[in-house]
């Protein structure tokens, strides 16, 4: 029963939460740059407007691909909040991301193609860290399990066993949330050299779908961050929310202080951090427990 | 449906200009003028843009580009010509390759004069464009209901 409530809450509240976080993100970024910034509800105004525009589709398959992308990413969150298998969640997340890659590449626009290639590269960069994080959750004592509903009932917060995994996961979150310095495929900021990268050829409505999917995804990713903190003590949920928000703020700070890097730097840095932080932590876990 | 005027996304194209107006447009987004507080986003993507800002005159080379950008923008849309060059051709008017202002190529709705146009007047022009954008959007919705389509 409680999992049904969690699912419904996720389905209904996640877009509002994601949009609100997005709006606060833009506000905080503006303040960091000495500007006033748009209203906090701006992302909702944007999506409403996008849905109101004329439909232009470059390729008919694109709308289908974008809808599939959205459906899969939402389903990932549903699985997670239902307390299902975390490994399954992340596999599905990557499957969903490939639909975005398809949607970006069906149009044959050079900018979109370049963005798509970079998206694939980003996936290559963050996938090891994601898989290792799942493995970390499994290796953590006491009960070796992938099941989220069991992982939230551990006697102590998992971050105590998995600090390295936490570092690696937060690091790749910068890529997943499309924050500078790792926003190669598409950026939230004005121009970049590939215009809007993978989303360049999305018409207004498809772009709205993309934005809403991003909100769902953001909530899911922050929920995974919270999973590191949650234990069988109800008070830990408050701590988890605070940590998730702190991580979110850290991403904004990184976004506003770092310049975009080239793809080879992205790949090298991410893999080195993943290997050092998550890899070493994994070795310790395997040898000790 | 609803107020779209809260979210005008602009696309900026710099034609045959001295780049003076180009820089003034970007100045509107800096902390001093902060156009984003009106919800304005400077997007580079015509398929997601609402307001087309044109600076500089039109020459034989950029005419096709401007036409294509305009056609790629989904309705409802508004075009703003910024600077004397975009309004009439300006100081380059007599040059052999200049066809004239932006209205030689696409239908211009709002003219912002000045050489270079000051950020204040650019923002003023955009605010007028936003009002027009809302009006067009309302018409667009009506057309969707009645199934009829007019220009705009
Ligand atoms: S109007 Fe003046 S400042 Fe603007 S592009 Fe023309 S010459 Fe340059």
Tab-separated table of C-alpha atoms in Angstrom, chain A:
chain	number	residue	atom	x	y	z
A	1	UNK	CA	0.000	0.000	0.000
A	2	UNK	CA	2.707	2.474	0.993
A	3	UNK	CA	4.495	1.823	-2.277
A	4	UNK	CA	1.326	2.726	-4.187
A	5	UNK	CA	1.187	6.025	-2.321
A	6	UNK	CA	4.868	6.610	-3.069
A	7	UNK	CA	4.307	5.938	-6.770
A	8	UNK	CA	1.303	8.254	-6.995
A	9	UNK	CA	3.184	10.960	-5.091
A	10	UNK	CA	6.116	10.607	-7.470
A	11	UNK	CA	3.951	10.731	-10.586
A	12	UNK	CA	2.044	13.805	-9.421
A	13	UNK	CA	4.610	15.730	-7.410
A	14	UNK	CA	7.879	15.038	-9.238
A	15	UNK	CA	7.217	17.415	-12.154
A	16	UNK	CA	6.246	20.198	-9.745
A	17	UNK	CA	9.256	19.573	-7.569
A	18	UNK	CA	11.571	19.271	-10.560
A	19	UNK	CA	10.207	22.447	-12.134
A	20	UNK	CA	10.471	24.313	-8.855
A	21	UNK	CA	14.062	23.168	-8.377
A	22	UNK	CA	14.734	24.303	-11.926
A	23	UNK	CA	13.262	27.726	-11.215
A	24	UNK	CA	15.237	28.076	-7.986
A	25	UNK	CA	18.297	26.925	-9.892
A	26	UNK	CA	17.887	29.763	-12.379
A	27	UNK	CA	17.214	32.261	-9.604
A	28	UNK	CA	20.250	31.218	-7.571
A	29	UNK	CA	22.442	31.180	-10.687
A	30	UNK	CA	21.285	34.703	-11.528
A	31	UNK	CA	22.051	35.911	-8.009
A	32	UNK	CA	25.498	34.330	-8.221
A	33	UNK	CA	26.068	36.340	-11.393
A	34	UNK	CA	24.778	39.565	-9.803
A	35	UNK	CA	21.466	39.524	-11.691
A	36	UNK	CA	17.909	39.531	-10.424
A	37	UNK	CA	16.894	36.508	-12.414
A	38	UNK	CA	13.530	35.229	-13.637
A	39	UNK	CA	10.589	34.382	-11.363
A	40	UNK	CA	10.843	31.039	-9.582
A	41	UNK	CA	7.885	29.710	-11.559
A	42	UNK	CA	9.546	30.595	-14.873
A	43	UNK	CA	10.128	26.949	-15.971
A	44	UNK	CA	6.361	26.341	-15.784
A	45	UNK	CA	5.642	29.454	-17.857
A	46	UNK	CA	8.178	28.200	-20.395
A	47	UNK	CA	6.663	24.737	-20.690
A	48	UNK	CA	3.134	26.138	-20.964
A	49	UNK	CA	4.255	28.415	-23.754
A	50	UNK	CA	6.119	25.641	-25.556
A	51	UNK	CA	2.976	23.505	-25.590
A	52	UNK	CA	1.088	26.456	-27.036
A	53	UNK	CA	3.263	26.840	-30.111
A	54	UNK	CA	2.726	25.531	-33.598
A	55	UNK	CA	3.824	21.947	-34.031
A	56	UNK	CA	6.849	21.621	-36.235
A	57	UNK	CA	8.362	18.182	-36.535
A	58	UNK	CA	11.382	17.550	-38.664
A	59	UNK	CA	10.905	13.817	-38.587
A	60	UNK	CA	7.669	12.061	-37.625
A	61	UNK	CA	9.548	9.422	-35.638
A	62	UNK	CA	10.879	12.114	-33.359
A	63	UNK	CA	7.662	12.674	-31.403
A	64	UNK	CA	7.279	8.940	-30.851
A	65	UNK	CA	10.885	8.656	-29.701
A	66	UNK	CA	10.539	11.584	-27.321
A	67	UNK	CA	7.331	10.179	-25.825
A	68	UNK	CA	9.031	6.827	-25.328
A	69	UNK	CA	11.962	8.589	-23.727
A	70	UNK	CA	9.584	10.311	-21.322
A	71	UNK	CA	7.612	7.141	-20.554
A	72	UNK	CA	10.743	5.115	-19.797
A	73	UNK	CA	12.304	7.795	-17.606
A	74	UNK	CA	9.082	8.183	-15.635
A	75	UNK	CA	8.865	4.417	-15.264
A	76	UNK	CA	12.385	4.402	-13.813
A	77	UNK	CA	11.215	6.704	-11.039
A	78	UNK	CA	8.094	4.611	-10.508
A	79	UNK	CA	10.193	1.460	-10.099
A	80	UNK	CA	12.480	3.234	-7.675
A	81	UNK	CA	9.708	4.603	-5.492
A	82	UNK	CA	7.953	1.262	-5.573
A	83	UNK	CA	11.021	-0.072	-3.779
A	84	UNK	CA	12.081	-2.268	-6.639
A	85	UNK	CA	15.517	-3.261	-7.897
A	86	UNK	CA	17.983	-0.370	-8.153
A	87	UNK	CA	20.085	-2.114	-10.787
A	88	UNK	CA	16.952	-2.438	-12.910
A	89	UNK	CA	16.275	1.294	-12.451
A	90	UNK	CA	19.662	2.293	-13.768
A	91	UNK	CA	19.557	-0.146	-16.681
A	92	UNK	CA	16.205	1.306	-17.673
A	93	UNK	CA	17.545	4.837	-17.233
A	94	UNK	CA	20.240	4.120	-19.803
A	95	UNK	CA	17.712	2.453	-22.096
A	96	UNK	CA	15.551	5.554	-21.925
A	97	UNK	CA	18.522	7.762	-22.661
A	98	UNK	CA	19.129	5.889	-25.907
A	99	UNK	CA	15.694	6.994	-27.112
A	100	UNK	CA	16.818	10.579	-26.673
A	101	UNK	CA	19.920	9.697	-28.658
A	102	UNK	CA	17.711	8.291	-31.430
A	103	UNK	CA	15.502	11.384	-31.372
A	104	UNK	CA	18.582	13.551	-31.693
A	105	UNK	CA	20.030	11.600	-34.579
A	106	UNK	CA	16.953	10.989	-36.773
A	107	UNK	CA	17.020	14.571	-38.002
A	108	UNK	CA	20.471	14.499	-39.642
A	109	UNK	CA	21.159	18.071	-38.611
A	110	UNK	CA	24.913	18.491	-38.133
A	111	UNK	CA	24.482	20.328	-34.819
A	112	UNK	CA	22.096	17.759	-33.469
A	113	UNK	CA	24.335	14.927	-34.680
A	114	UNK	CA	27.326	16.456	-32.962
A	115	UNK	CA	25.296	16.843	-29.784
A	116	UNK	CA	24.186	13.228	-30.070
A	117	UNK	CA	27.757	12.001	-30.414
A	118	UNK	CA	28.688	13.946	-27.352
A	119	UNK	CA	25.712	12.518	-25.486
A	120	UNK	CA	26.941	9.011	-26.280
A	121	UNK	CA	30.367	9.997	-25.052
A	122	UNK	CA	28.895	11.356	-21.832
A	123	UNK	CA	27.042	8.091	-21.344
A	124	UNK	CA	30.310	6.253	-21.786
A	125	UNK	CA	31.849	8.512	-19.157
A	126	UNK	CA	29.181	8.157	-16.465
A	127	UNK	CA	27.987	4.570	-16.999
A	128	UNK	CA	30.871	2.916	-15.056
A	129	UNK	CA	30.184	5.095	-12.031
A	130	UNK	CA	26.466	4.322	-12.210
A	131	UNK	CA	27.025	0.570	-12.405
A	132	UNK	CA	29.591	0.659	-9.627
A	133	UNK	CA	27.153	2.612	-7.448
A	134	UNK	CA	24.577	-0.158	-7.881
A	135	UNK	CA	27.237	-2.693	-7.010
A	136	UNK	CA	28.172	-0.627	-3.969
A	137	UNK	CA	24.590	-0.735	-2.704
A	138	UNK	CA	24.694	-4.502	-3.118
A	139	UNK	CA	28.025	-4.972	-1.346
A	140	UNK	CA	27.081	-2.820	1.617
A	141	UNK	CA	26.337	-4.857	4.742
A	142	UNK	CA	24.236	-6.208	6.375
A	143	UNK	CA	21.950	-7.752	3.753
A	144	UNK	CA	23.365	-7.916	0.275
A	145	UNK	CA	20.501	-6.713	-1.841
A	146	UNK	CA	19.623	-4.530	-4.823
A	147	UNK	CA	16.115	-3.951	-3.574
A	148	UNK	CA	15.409	-0.330	-2.704
A	149	UNK	CA	12.727	-1.264	-0.159
A	150	UNK	CA	15.342	-3.217	1.802
A	151	UNK	CA	18.094	-0.673	1.289
A	152	UNK	CA	16.048	1.976	3.092
A	153	UNK	CA	15.729	-0.235	6.167
A	154	UNK	CA	19.370	-0.675	7.034
A	155	UNK	CA	20.338	0.030	10.645
A	156	UNK	CA	22.910	2.687	9.658
A	157	UNK	CA	23.096	5.071	6.706
A	158	UNK	CA	24.768	3.398	3.754
A	159	UNK	CA	27.008	6.385	3.153
A	160	UNK	CA	29.127	5.171	6.079
A	161	UNK	CA	30.049	2.116	4.019
A	162	UNK	CA	29.951	3.834	0.650
A	163	UNK	CA	31.651	7.244	0.904
A	164	UNK	CA	33.700	6.623	-2.256
A	165	UNK	CA	30.632	5.574	-4.210
A	166	UNK	CA	28.863	8.690	-2.997
A	167	UNK	CA	31.685	10.897	-4.291
A	168	UNK	CA	31.687	9.133	-7.659
A	169	UNK	CA	27.907	9.364	-7.966
A	170	UNK	CA	27.787	13.059	-7.096
A	171	UNK	CA	30.580	13.615	-9.591
A	172	UNK	CA	28.681	12.039	-12.478
A	173	UNK	CA	25.548	13.869	-11.369
A	174	UNK	CA	27.147	16.947	-12.919
A	175	UNK	CA	27.034	15.157	-16.263
A	176	UNK	CA	23.539	13.771	-15.750
A	177	UNK	CA	22.106	17.138	-14.730
A	178	UNK	CA	23.823	18.797	-17.693
A	179	UNK	CA	25.832	21.235	-15.650
A	180	UNK	CA	28.958	23.050	-16.762
A	181	UNK	CA	31.841	21.954	-17.001
A	182	UNK	CA	30.276	18.767	-18.376
A	183	UNK	CA	27.348	20.119	-20.417
A	184	UNK	CA	28.776	19.064	-23.757
A	185	UNK	CA	25.714	17.520	-25.386
A	186	UNK	CA	23.304	20.331	-24.619
A	187	UNK	CA	23.415	23.235	-22.202
A	188	UNK	CA	20.909	25.189	-20.179
A	189	UNK	CA	22.881	28.357	-20.758
A	190	UNK	CA	22.438	30.633	-23.743
A	191	UNK	CA	24.591	29.680	-26.681
A	192	UNK	CA	27.173	27.071	-27.136
A	193	UNK	CA	29.116	26.130	-30.218
A	194	UNK	CA	26.635	23.419	-31.173
A	195	UNK	CA	23.627	25.712	-30.535
A	196	UNK	CA	21.420	23.417	-28.443
A	197	UNK	CA	23.258	20.209	-29.237
A	198	UNK	CA	21.102	17.123	-29.019
A	199	UNK	CA	17.907	19.151	-28.541
A	200	UNK	CA	18.533	21.516	-31.469
A	201	UNK	CA	16.002	19.942	-33.815
A	202	UNK	CA	13.295	19.352	-31.240
A	203	UNK	CA	10.243	21.424	-32.064
A	204	UNK	CA	8.598	23.462	-29.311
A	205	UNK	CA	6.295	20.665	-28.107
A	206	UNK	CA	8.953	17.994	-28.126
A	207	UNK	CA	11.202	20.328	-26.241
A	208	UNK	CA	8.487	20.706	-23.605
A	209	UNK	CA	8.342	16.915	-23.324
A	210	UNK	CA	12.096	16.859	-22.967
A	211	UNK	CA	11.967	19.470	-20.200
A	212	UNK	CA	9.321	17.632	-18.208
A	213	UNK	CA	11.270	14.385	-18.556
A	214	UNK	CA	14.308	16.172	-17.218
A	215	UNK	CA	12.308	17.197	-14.140
A	216	UNK	CA	11.289	13.607	-13.445
A	217	UNK	CA	14.848	12.470	-13.963
A	218	UNK	CA	16.226	15.113	-11.639
A	219	UNK	CA	13.911	14.047	-8.838
A	220	UNK	CA	14.895	10.422	-9.383
A	221	UNK	CA	18.616	11.203	-9.294
A	222	UNK	CA	18.294	13.263	-6.123
A	223	UNK	CA	16.280	10.412	-4.619
A	224	UNK	CA	19.228	8.098	-5.294
A	225	UNK	CA	21.446	10.590	-3.464
A	226	UNK	CA	18.969	10.422	-0.591
A	227	UNK	CA	19.152	6.630	-0.636
A	228	UNK	CA	22.736	6.916	0.613
A	229	UNK	CA	21.460	8.604	3.771
A	230	UNK	CA	18.141	6.952	4.558
A	231	UNK	CA	18.070	4.234	7.240
A	232	UNK	CA	15.425	2.666	9.445
A	233	UNK	CA	15.215	5.772	11.620
A	234	UNK	CA	12.419	8.079	10.326
A	235	UNK	CA	14.508	11.138	11.206
A	236	UNK	CA	17.051	10.067	8.603
A	237	UNK	CA	14.563	11.094	5.896
A	238	UNK	CA	14.957	14.713	6.933
A	239	UNK	CA	18.732	14.368	6.799
A	240	UNK	CA	18.398	12.726	3.374
A	241	UNK	CA	16.383	15.635	2.009
A	242	UNK	CA	18.937	18.094	3.378
A	243	UNK	CA	21.845	16.181	1.833
A	244	UNK	CA	20.039	15.908	-1.515
A	245	UNK	CA	19.401	19.657	-1.524
A	246	UNK	CA	23.021	20.317	-0.540
A	247	UNK	CA	24.217	18.196	-3.460
A	248	UNK	CA	21.822	20.070	-5.737
A	249	UNK	CA	23.225	23.391	-4.516
A	250	UNK	CA	26.764	22.115	-5.024
A	251	UNK	CA	25.894	21.342	-8.649
A	252	UNK	CA	24.677	24.918	-9.165
A	253	UNK	CA	27.868	26.234	-7.611
A	254	UNK	CA	30.001	24.043	-9.883
A	255	UNK	CA	27.876	25.083	-12.840
A	256	UNK	CA	28.537	28.757	-12.214
A	257	UNK	CA	32.222	28.521	-11.440
A	258	UNK	CA	33.581	26.144	-14.056
A	259	UNK	CA	34.128	26.583	-17.765
A	260	UNK	CA	33.115	23.804	-20.134
A	261	UNK	CA	35.836	21.220	-20.722
A	262	UNK	CA	36.636	19.229	-23.854
A	263	UNK	CA	35.403	15.684	-24.241
A	264	UNK	CA	38.733	13.978	-23.587
A	265	UNK	CA	39.126	15.795	-20.277
A	266	UNK	CA	35.578	14.813	-19.357
A	267	UNK	CA	36.229	11.154	-20.077
A	268	UNK	CA	39.587	10.991	-18.328
A	269	UNK	CA	38.565	12.909	-15.219
A	270	UNK	CA	35.324	10.996	-14.793
A	271	UNK	CA	36.924	7.597	-15.168
A	272	UNK	CA	39.817	8.473	-12.864
A	273	UNK	CA	37.448	9.747	-10.170
A	274	UNK	CA	35.224	6.704	-10.625
A	275	UNK	CA	38.123	4.287	-10.366
A	276	UNK	CA	39.778	6.016	-7.446
A	277	UNK	CA	36.712	6.790	-5.356
A	278	UNK	CA	34.296	3.981	-6.164
A	279	UNK	CA	36.904	1.375	-7.103
A	280	UNK	CA	38.922	1.692	-3.921
A	281	UNK	CA	35.775	1.752	-1.825
A	282	UNK	CA	34.597	-1.401	-3.563
A	283	UNK	CA	37.880	-3.205	-2.900
A	284	UNK	CA	37.681	-2.316	0.791
A	285	UNK	CA	34.072	-3.504	0.985
A	286	UNK	CA	34.902	-6.781	-0.724
A	287	UNK	CA	37.954	-7.450	1.465
A	288	UNK	CA	36.467	-6.378	4.800
A	289	UNK	CA	32.835	-7.465	4.688
